[in-house]
Amino acid sequence: MRRILVSLAALLALAFATAQDDPLKVAFIYVGPVGDYGFSYAHDLGRQATQEHFGDAIETVYVEDVPEPEVEAFIDQLVADGADVIFGTSFGYGDGILAAAQRYPDVIFGWGTGISRAPNVLTYMADFYQVYYLNGLIAAALSETGNLGYVAAFPIAEVKRHINGFALGAREVNPDAEVAVRWLYNWFDPAGATEASEALMANGADVLAFTEDTPTVIQVAADRGYPGFSHYASMVEFAPDHVASGQLVHWDTIYVDILEKVLDGTYTTTNLEDVDYFWLLEQGAVELGAEPGVPVADGFVDDLRDVVIDHPEFGEIDVYELVLERRDQMAQGRDVFEPFMGPLEDRNGNLVYEDGYLPTLGDLLSMEFAAPGVVGPWDNEPQ
């Protein structure tokens, strides 16, 4: 059987090799405009890096600002235009991708941030929960009030995971820190993000984090002199003196790996049902940074060094060193340090994970509980 599988893979590889005159056509569908300087912008940076990596072996195209309910019509057009591989980058594209995948069994689909697969549909995610944990450490050290604000997109597991990571990090530095959450129910909503940011600051928040696809939150926070964090791509240019750090992505690490396996025949239209990328610091898919290569902006390093805590694992340590220690631990693997390692209780005191339990990928992808310190409404919260 193994020999048969190898032979099939070789034939598929030959098919792609034979098509070298017609480069592999790879399409990307973005939920926002590539000029959002956030999620879609970061994906497009990944597309450009991927194109550069493969050169003439692939041809990339993209469509932007595609509403989630309308994604199937765009997929139809991309297939008609000859797309061999289609990456739909948004969680909300899932139903459309899975339906289109049945109509086009000869096309490979990637569902970004997705949770369901099919023979010709894989899922992929460069996840930020570890980096949000690090930014929680930073936020708590920079806050004078212990009141942190979070402007959130949709109450789905991905966003809940990030908020929880941020809150747990904050409480490692300040056990009394609280993270007030305001939901937008939108990925791209500068007006809503402005209103939510102002409301959080009016209620005492003096450091803001967010999941929304524009630099709005850091700009509004900067107007009040408060720190914020880059999200997906560097946002330093929008608030040069107020971006302390951030969560940055390298989508190209995933896209290159997937397409290499498509081109060599490892991935086909019939064997993707168990292919899921959930890449973290360990795989280099994400990075802590105000901008690439700068984990903490220079103007905030001394502020973090001035905050020294008595830590149960490291003894007396300043928060700057703590951030770097935790980052390096997580980059070595989840078994070295995991923010959600048990024992862990939710904000209502219910035991979520037993002592020593390392949450599985399924646990992370279905996270519904709210961590201690999270304040505000929380859809589908376990009771």
CSV table of C-alpha atoms in Angstrom, one decimal:
chain,number,residue,atom,x,y,z
A,1,MET,CA,0.0,0.0,0.0
A,2,ARG,CA,2.8,2.4,0.9
A,3,ARG,CA,4.4,1.8,-2.6
A,4,ILE,CA,1.0,2.6,-4.2
A,5,LEU,CA,0.7,5.8,-2.2
A,6,VAL,CA,4.2,6.8,-3.1
A,7,SER,CA,3.5,6.2,-6.8
A,8,LEU,CA,0.3,8.2,-6.6
A,9,ALA,CA,2.2,11.1,-5.0
A,10,ALA,CA,4.9,10.8,-7.7
A,11,LEU,CA,2.3,11.0,-10.5
A,12,LEU,CA,0.7,14.1,-8.9
A,13,ALA,CA,4.1,15.7,-8.5
A,14,LEU,CA,4.7,14.9,-12.2
A,15,ALA,CA,1.4,16.5,-13.1
A,16,PHE,CA,2.5,19.7,-11.4
A,17,ALA,CA,6.0,19.5,-12.9
A,18,THR,CA,4.5,19.0,-16.3
A,19,ALA,CA,2.5,22.1,-15.8
A,20,GLN,CA,5.6,24.2,-15.2
A,21,ASP,CA,4.7,26.1,-18.4
A,22,ASP,CA,1.6,27.0,-16.6
A,23,PRO,CA,2.6,28.0,-13.1
A,24,LEU,CA,0.6,26.9,-10.2
A,25,LYS,CA,-2.1,29.5,-9.9
A,26,VAL,CA,-2.7,30.5,-6.2
A,27,ALA,CA,-5.5,32.8,-5.2
A,28,PHE,CA,-6.0,34.6,-1.9
A,29,ILE,CA,-9.3,36.0,-0.7
A,30,TYR,CA,-9.2,38.7,1.9
A,31,VAL,CA,-12.0,39.8,4.2
A,32,GLY,CA,-10.7,43.4,4.4
A,33,PRO,CA,-8.8,45.8,2.1
A,34,VAL,CA,-5.1,45.1,1.8
A,35,GLY,CA,-4.7,48.7,3.0
A,36,ASP,CA,-6.1,47.9,6.4
A,37,TYR,CA,-2.6,47.6,7.9
A,38,GLY,CA,-3.9,44.7,9.9
A,39,PHE,CA,-5.1,41.2,9.1
A,40,SER,CA,-5.6,41.4,5.3
A,41,TYR,CA,-2.5,43.6,4.9
A,42,ALA,CA,-0.4,40.9,6.8
A,43,HIS,CA,-1.8,38.2,4.6
A,44,ASP,CA,-0.8,40.1,1.5
A,45,LEU,CA,2.7,40.6,2.8
A,46,GLY,CA,2.7,36.8,3.2
A,47,ARG,CA,1.5,36.4,-0.4
A,48,GLN,CA,4.2,38.7,-1.7
A,49,ALA,CA,6.9,36.8,0.2
A,50,THR,CA,5.5,33.5,-1.0
A,51,GLN,CA,5.6,34.7,-4.6
A,52,GLU,CA,9.1,35.9,-4.2
A,53,HIS,CA,10.1,32.5,-2.6
A,54,PHE,CA,8.8,30.4,-5.5
A,55,GLY,CA,9.4,32.8,-8.4
A,56,ASP,CA,8.0,31.6,-11.7
A,57,ALA,CA,6.8,28.3,-10.3
A,58,ILE,CA,3.6,30.0,-9.0
A,59,GLU,CA,1.4,32.8,-10.0
A,60,THR,CA,-0.5,34.6,-7.2
A,61,VAL,CA,-3.7,36.7,-7.4
A,62,TYR,CA,-5.9,38.1,-4.8
A,63,VAL,CA,-9.3,39.7,-4.2
A,64,GLU,CA,-9.9,42.0,-1.3
A,65,ASP,CA,-12.7,43.3,0.9
A,66,VAL,CA,-14.9,40.2,0.2
A,67,PRO,CA,-17.9,39.9,2.4
A,68,GLU,CA,-18.1,36.6,4.1
A,69,PRO,CA,-21.6,35.6,2.9
A,70,GLU,CA,-20.6,36.3,-0.7
A,71,VAL,CA,-17.3,34.3,-0.8
A,72,GLU,CA,-18.8,31.5,-3.0
A,73,ALA,CA,-19.4,33.8,-5.9
A,74,PHE,CA,-15.7,35.0,-5.8
A,75,ILE,CA,-14.5,31.4,-5.6
A,76,ASP,CA,-16.6,30.6,-8.7
A,77,GLN,CA,-14.8,33.4,-10.6
A,78,LEU,CA,-11.4,32.4,-9.3
A,79,VAL,CA,-11.9,28.8,-10.4
A,80,ALA,CA,-13.2,30.0,-13.8
A,81,ASP,CA,-10.0,32.0,-14.0
A,82,GLY,CA,-7.9,28.9,-13.5
A,83,ALA,CA,-7.0,28.9,-9.8
A,84,ASP,CA,-5.4,25.6,-8.7
A,85,VAL,CA,-5.2,26.6,-5.0
A,86,ILE,CA,-7.5,29.0,-3.2
A,87,PHE,CA,-6.8,30.4,0.3
A,88,GLY,CA,-9.8,31.9,2.0
A,89,THR,CA,-8.3,33.8,4.9
A,90,SER,CA,-11.3,34.5,7.2
A,91,PHE,CA,-13.1,32.3,9.7
A,92,GLY,CA,-16.4,33.4,8.3
A,93,TYR,CA,-15.6,32.0,4.8
A,94,GLY,CA,-16.0,28.5,6.1
A,95,ASP,CA,-19.4,27.5,4.9
A,96,GLY,CA,-18.7,29.0,1.5
A,97,ILE,CA,-15.3,27.2,1.2
A,98,LEU,CA,-16.7,23.8,2.2
A,99,ALA,CA,-19.6,24.1,-0.2
A,100,ALA,CA,-17.4,25.3,-3.1
A,101,ALA,CA,-14.9,22.5,-2.4
A,102,GLN,CA,-17.6,19.9,-3.1
A,103,ARG,CA,-18.3,21.6,-6.5
A,104,TYR,CA,-14.7,21.9,-7.4
A,105,PRO,CA,-13.0,18.6,-6.2
A,106,ASP,CA,-9.9,19.3,-8.4
A,107,VAL,CA,-9.1,22.5,-6.6
A,108,ILE,CA,-7.1,22.7,-3.3
A,109,PHE,CA,-8.6,25.0,-0.7
A,110,GLY,CA,-7.1,26.4,2.5
A,111,TRP,CA,-9.4,27.8,5.2
A,112,GLY,CA,-7.5,30.4,7.2
A,113,THR,CA,-8.4,30.2,11.0
A,114,GLY,CA,-10.8,27.4,10.1
A,115,ILE,CA,-11.9,24.4,12.0
A,116,SER,CA,-13.5,22.0,9.5
A,117,ARG,CA,-11.8,20.1,6.7
A,118,ALA,CA,-12.6,18.0,3.7
A,119,PRO,CA,-10.5,15.8,1.3
A,120,ASN,CA,-9.5,19.0,-0.7
A,121,VAL,CA,-9.7,21.5,2.2
A,122,LEU,CA,-7.0,22.0,4.8
A,123,THR,CA,-7.1,24.5,7.7
A,124,TYR,CA,-4.3,26.8,8.9
A,125,MET,CA,-3.7,29.3,11.6
A,126,ALA,CA,-0.8,31.4,12.8
A,127,ASP,CA,-2.1,31.8,16.3
A,128,PHE,CA,-1.4,34.7,18.7
A,129,TYR,CA,-2.4,33.4,22.1
A,130,GLN,CA,1.2,33.0,23.3
A,131,VAL,CA,2.1,36.5,22.1
A,132,TYR,CA,-1.0,38.0,23.7
A,133,TYR,CA,0.2,36.4,26.9
A,134,LEU,CA,3.5,38.2,26.6
A,135,ASN,CA,1.7,41.5,25.8
A,136,GLY,CA,-0.4,40.9,28.9
A,137,LEU,CA,2.8,40.9,30.9
A,138,ILE,CA,3.9,44.2,29.3
A,139,ALA,CA,0.4,45.8,29.7
A,140,ALA,CA,0.2,45.1,33.4
A,141,ALA,CA,3.6,46.5,34.0
A,142,LEU,CA,2.8,49.7,32.1
A,143,SER,CA,-0.6,50.2,33.6
A,144,GLU,CA,-0.9,52.6,36.6
A,145,THR,CA,-4.4,51.6,37.3
A,146,GLY,CA,-4.4,47.8,36.7
A,147,ASN,CA,-7.3,48.4,34.4
A,148,LEU,CA,-6.6,47.2,30.9
A,149,GLY,CA,-9.0,47.5,27.9
A,150,TYR,CA,-9.6,45.1,25.0
A,151,VAL,CA,-11.5,45.9,21.9
A,152,ALA,CA,-12.6,42.6,20.5
A,153,ALA,CA,-14.1,41.5,17.1
A,154,PHE,CA,-16.3,38.5,17.4
A,155,PRO,CA,-16.9,36.2,20.4
A,156,ILE,CA,-15.4,33.1,18.8
A,157,ALA,CA,-12.9,30.7,20.3
A,158,GLU,CA,-10.0,32.4,18.5
A,159,VAL,CA,-10.6,35.8,20.0
A,160,LYS,CA,-11.6,34.4,23.4
A,161,ARG,CA,-8.3,32.5,23.4
A,162,HIS,CA,-6.4,35.7,22.8
A,163,ILE,CA,-8.2,37.7,25.4
A,164,ASN,CA,-7.7,34.9,27.9
A,165,GLY,CA,-4.0,34.7,27.1
A,166,PHE,CA,-3.7,38.5,27.5
A,167,ALA,CA,-5.5,38.4,30.9
A,168,LEU,CA,-3.4,35.5,32.3
A,169,GLY,CA,-0.2,37.3,31.3
A,170,ALA,CA,-1.4,40.5,33.0
A,171,ARG,CA,-2.1,38.6,36.2
A,172,GLU,CA,1.3,37.0,36.3
A,173,VAL,CA,2.6,40.5,36.8
A,174,ASN,CA,-0.3,42.0,38.7
A,175,PRO,CA,-2.7,39.4,40.3
A,176,ASP,CA,-5.4,42.2,40.6
A,177,ALA,CA,-5.2,43.3,37.0
A,178,GLU,CA,-8.5,43.3,35.1
A,179,VAL,CA,-9.2,43.3,31.3
A,180,ALA,CA,-12.4,45.0,30.3
A,181,VAL,CA,-13.8,43.8,27.0
A,182,ARG,CA,-15.9,45.6,24.4
A,183,TRP,CA,-17.2,43.5,21.5
A,184,LEU,CA,-17.5,45.0,18.0
A,185,TYR,CA,-19.1,42.0,16.2
A,186,ASN,CA,-17.0,43.0,13.2
A,187,TRP,CA,-13.5,42.5,11.9
A,188,PHE,CA,-13.1,45.9,10.2
A,189,ASP,CA,-14.8,48.7,12.1
A,190,PRO,CA,-12.7,51.8,12.6
A,191,ALA,CA,-15.8,53.8,13.9
A,192,GLY,CA,-16.8,51.1,16.3
A,193,ALA,CA,-13.2,50.6,17.5
A,194,THR,CA,-13.0,54.4,18.2
A,195,GLU,CA,-16.2,54.3,20.2
A,196,ALA,CA,-15.1,51.2,22.1
A,197,SER,CA,-11.7,52.5,22.9
A,198,GLU,CA,-13.0,55.8,24.2
A,199,ALA,CA,-15.6,54.0,26.4
A,200,LEU,CA,-12.9,51.7,27.9
A,201,MET,CA,-10.6,54.7,28.7
A,202,ALA,CA,-13.5,56.6,30.2
A,203,ASN,CA,-14.0,53.6,32.6
A,204,GLY,CA,-10.3,53.7,33.7
A,205,ALA,CA,-8.4,51.6,31.2
A,206,ASP,CA,-4.9,53.0,30.6
A,207,VAL,CA,-3.5,50.3,28.3
A,208,LEU,CA,-5.4,49.0,25.3
A,209,ALA,CA,-5.1,45.8,23.2
A,210,PHE,CA,-7.4,44.7,20.5
A,211,THR,CA,-8.5,42.3,17.7
A,212,GLU,CA,-9.7,44.5,14.9
A,213,ASP,CA,-8.1,45.0,11.5
A,214,THR,CA,-7.0,48.6,11.6
A,215,PRO,CA,-4.6,50.8,13.8
A,216,THR,CA,-7.6,52.7,15.2
A,217,VAL,CA,-7.3,51.5,18.8
A,218,ILE,CA,-3.6,52.5,19.1
A,219,GLN,CA,-4.3,55.8,17.5
A,220,VAL,CA,-7.2,56.6,19.9
A,221,ALA,CA,-5.1,55.4,22.9
A,222,ALA,CA,-2.2,57.5,21.8
A,223,ASP,CA,-4.3,60.6,21.7
A,224,ARG,CA,-4.7,60.1,25.5
A,225,GLY,CA,-1.0,59.2,25.9
A,226,TYR,CA,-1.7,55.5,26.6
A,227,PRO,CA,0.3,52.6,25.2
A,228,GLY,CA,-1.0,50.1,22.7
A,229,PHE,CA,0.2,47.1,20.6
A,230,SER,CA,0.8,46.4,16.9
A,231,HIS,CA,-1.6,43.8,15.6
A,232,TYR,CA,-0.7,41.5,12.7
A,233,ALA,CA,1.7,44.0,11.1
A,234,SER,CA,3.8,46.9,12.6
A,235,MET,CA,1.6,49.9,13.4
A,236,VAL,CA,4.4,52.0,14.8
A,237,GLU,CA,4.0,54.7,12.1
A,238,PHE,CA,0.5,55.4,13.4
A,239,ALA,CA,1.6,56.1,17.0
A,240,PRO,CA,5.4,56.2,17.0
A,241,ASP,CA,5.7,56.9,20.7
A,242,HIS,CA,2.9,54.7,22.0
A,243,VAL,CA,3.3,51.3,20.5
A,244,ALA,CA,5.0,49.3,23.2
A,245,SER,CA,5.0,45.9,21.5
A,246,GLY,CA,2.6,43.8,19.6
A,247,GLN,CA,1.7,40.5,17.9
A,248,LEU,CA,3.2,40.1,14.4
A,249,VAL,CA,2.5,37.4,11.9
A,250,HIS,CA,4.5,35.6,9.2
A,251,TRP,CA,1.9,34.0,7.1
A,252,ASP,CA,4.4,33.2,4.4
A,253,THR,CA,6.0,30.5,6.7
A,254,ILE,CA,2.7,28.6,6.4
A,255,TYR,CA,2.0,29.4,2.7
A,256,VAL,CA,5.4,28.3,1.6
A,257,ASP,CA,5.2,25.1,3.5
A,258,ILE,CA,1.8,24.2,2.1
A,259,LEU,CA,2.7,25.1,-1.5
A,260,GLU,CA,6.0,23.2,-1.4
A,261,LYS,CA,4.0,20.1,-0.4
A,262,VAL,CA,1.4,20.8,-3.2
A,263,LEU,CA,4.2,21.1,-5.8
A,264,ASP,CA,6.0,18.0,-4.7
A,265,GLY,CA,2.8,16.0,-4.6
A,266,THR,CA,2.6,15.5,-0.8
A,267,TYR,CA,-0.7,17.4,-0.6
A,268,THR,CA,-3.4,16.4,-3.2
A,269,THR,CA,-7.1,17.1,-3.6
A,270,THR,CA,-7.9,13.8,-1.8
A,271,ASN,CA,-5.7,13.8,1.3
A,272,LEU,CA,-6.2,17.0,3.2
A,273,GLU,CA,-8.9,16.0,5.6
A,274,ASP,CA,-6.4,15.7,8.5
A,275,VAL,CA,-4.1,18.6,7.5
A,276,ASP,CA,-4.3,21.4,10.0
A,277,TYR,CA,-1.6,24.0,10.6
A,278,PHE,CA,-1.7,25.7,14.1
A,279,TRP,CA,1.7,27.4,14.1
A,280,LEU,CA,3.0,29.4,17.0
A,281,LEU,CA,6.2,30.9,18.3
A,282,GLU,CA,7.9,27.5,18.0
A,283,GLN,CA,7.4,27.4,14.2
A,284,GLY,CA,8.3,31.1,13.7
A,285,ALA,CA,4.8,31.9,12.4
A,286,VAL,CA,4.3,34.7,14.9
A,287,GLU,CA,6.5,37.1,16.6
A,288,LEU,CA,6.4,39.4,19.7
A,289,GLY,CA,7.2,42.9,18.5
A,290,ALA,CA,6.3,46.5,18.0
A,291,GLU,CA,7.8,45.9,14.6
A,292,PRO,CA,9.8,43.0,13.2
A,293,GLY,CA,13.0,42.3,15.2
A,294,VAL,CA,12.0,44.7,18.0
A,295,PRO,CA,10.2,42.7,20.8
A,296,VAL,CA,9.7,45.8,22.9
A,297,ALA,CA,10.0,49.4,21.6
A,298,ASP,CA,13.0,51.2,22.9
A,299,GLY,CA,11.0,53.8,24.7
A,300,PHE,CA,9.4,51.2,26.9
A,301,VAL,CA,12.3,49.0,27.8
A,302,ASP,CA,13.4,51.0,30.9
A,303,ASP,CA,9.7,51.2,32.0
A,304,LEU,CA,9.6,47.5,32.1
A,305,ARG,CA,13.0,47.1,33.7
A,306,ASP,CA,11.7,49.4,36.5
A,307,VAL,CA,9.0,47.0,37.5
A,308,VAL,CA,10.5,44.2,39.5
A,309,ILE,CA,8.4,41.3,40.8
A,310,ASP,CA,9.0,38.4,43.2
A,311,HIS,CA,8.3,35.5,40.8
A,312,PRO,CA,7.7,31.9,42.0
A,313,GLU,CA,9.8,30.5,39.1
A,314,PHE,CA,12.4,33.2,38.5
A,315,GLY,CA,12.8,34.9,41.8
A,316,GLU,CA,13.2,38.7,41.7
A,317,ILE,CA,13.0,39.6,38.0
A,318,ASP,CA,12.2,42.8,36.1
A,319,VAL,CA,9.3,42.5,33.6
A,320,TYR,CA,11.5,43.1,30.6
A,321,GLU,CA,13.5,40.0,31.4
A,322,LEU,CA,10.4,38.1,32.3
A,323,VAL,CA,8.9,38.8,28.9
A,324,LEU,CA,12.0,37.6,27.1
A,325,GLU,CA,12.2,34.5,29.4
A,326,ARG,CA,8.6,33.5,28.7
A,327,ARG,CA,9.0,34.2,24.9
A,328,ASP,CA,12.1,32.0,24.8
A,329,GLN,CA,10.4,29.2,26.7
A,330,MET,CA,7.4,29.2,24.4
A,331,ALA,CA,9.6,29.2,21.4
A,332,GLN,CA,11.1,26.0,22.6
A,333,GLY,CA,7.7,24.3,22.7
A,334,ARG,CA,4.4,24.1,24.5
A,335,ASP,CA,5.8,21.5,26.9
A,336,VAL,CA,8.3,24.0,28.2
A,337,PHE,CA,5.8,26.7,29.0
A,338,GLU,CA,2.1,26.9,28.2
A,339,PRO,CA,-0.1,29.8,29.4
A,340,PHE,CA,-3.2,27.5,29.7
A,341,MET,CA,-1.4,24.7,31.5
A,342,GLY,CA,-3.5,23.3,34.4
A,343,PRO,CA,-4.5,23.8,37.1
A,344,LEU,CA,-6.6,26.6,35.6
A,345,GLU,CA,-9.9,28.0,36.8
A,346,ASP,CA,-12.2,30.2,34.9
A,347,ARG,CA,-13.3,33.6,36.2
A,348,ASN,CA,-16.2,32.0,38.1
A,349,GLY,CA,-13.9,29.7,40.0
A,350,ASN,CA,-14.8,26.6,38.0
A,351,LEU,CA,-11.9,24.2,37.4
A,352,VAL,CA,-11.2,24.2,33.6
A,353,TYR,CA,-8.0,22.1,33.5
A,354,GLU,CA,-6.7,19.7,36.1
A,355,ASP,CA,-3.2,20.1,37.5
A,356,GLY,CA,-0.6,19.3,34.9
A,357,TYR,CA,-3.0,19.1,32.0
A,358,LEU,CA,-1.7,20.5,28.7
A,359,PRO,CA,-4.6,21.6,26.6
A,360,THR,CA,-5.0,19.9,23.3
A,361,LEU,CA,-5.4,21.6,20.0
A,362,GLY,CA,-9.1,20.8,20.2
A,363,ASP,CA,-9.3,22.5,23.6
A,364,LEU,CA,-7.7,25.6,22.2
A,365,LEU,CA,-9.9,25.7,19.1
A,366,SER,CA,-13.1,25.3,21.2
A,367,MET,CA,-12.2,27.6,24.1
A,368,GLU,CA,-15.4,29.2,25.6
A,369,PHE,CA,-14.5,30.0,29.2
A,370,ALA,CA,-13.4,33.4,30.4
A,371,ALA,CA,-10.1,33.6,32.3
A,372,PRO,CA,-9.8,35.2,35.7
A,373,GLY,CA,-9.6,39.0,35.4
A,374,VAL,CA,-11.7,39.2,32.2
A,375,VAL,CA,-14.6,41.6,32.7
A,376,GLY,CA,-17.7,42.1,30.5
A,377,PRO,CA,-20.2,40.1,28.6
A,378,TRP,CA,-19.1,36.7,27.2
A,379,ASP,CA,-21.2,34.7,24.8
A,380,ASN,CA,-21.6,31.0,25.4
A,381,GLU,CA,-19.8,31.2,28.7
A,382,PRO,CA,-19.9,27.8,30.5
A,383,GLN,CA,-21.8,28.0,33.8
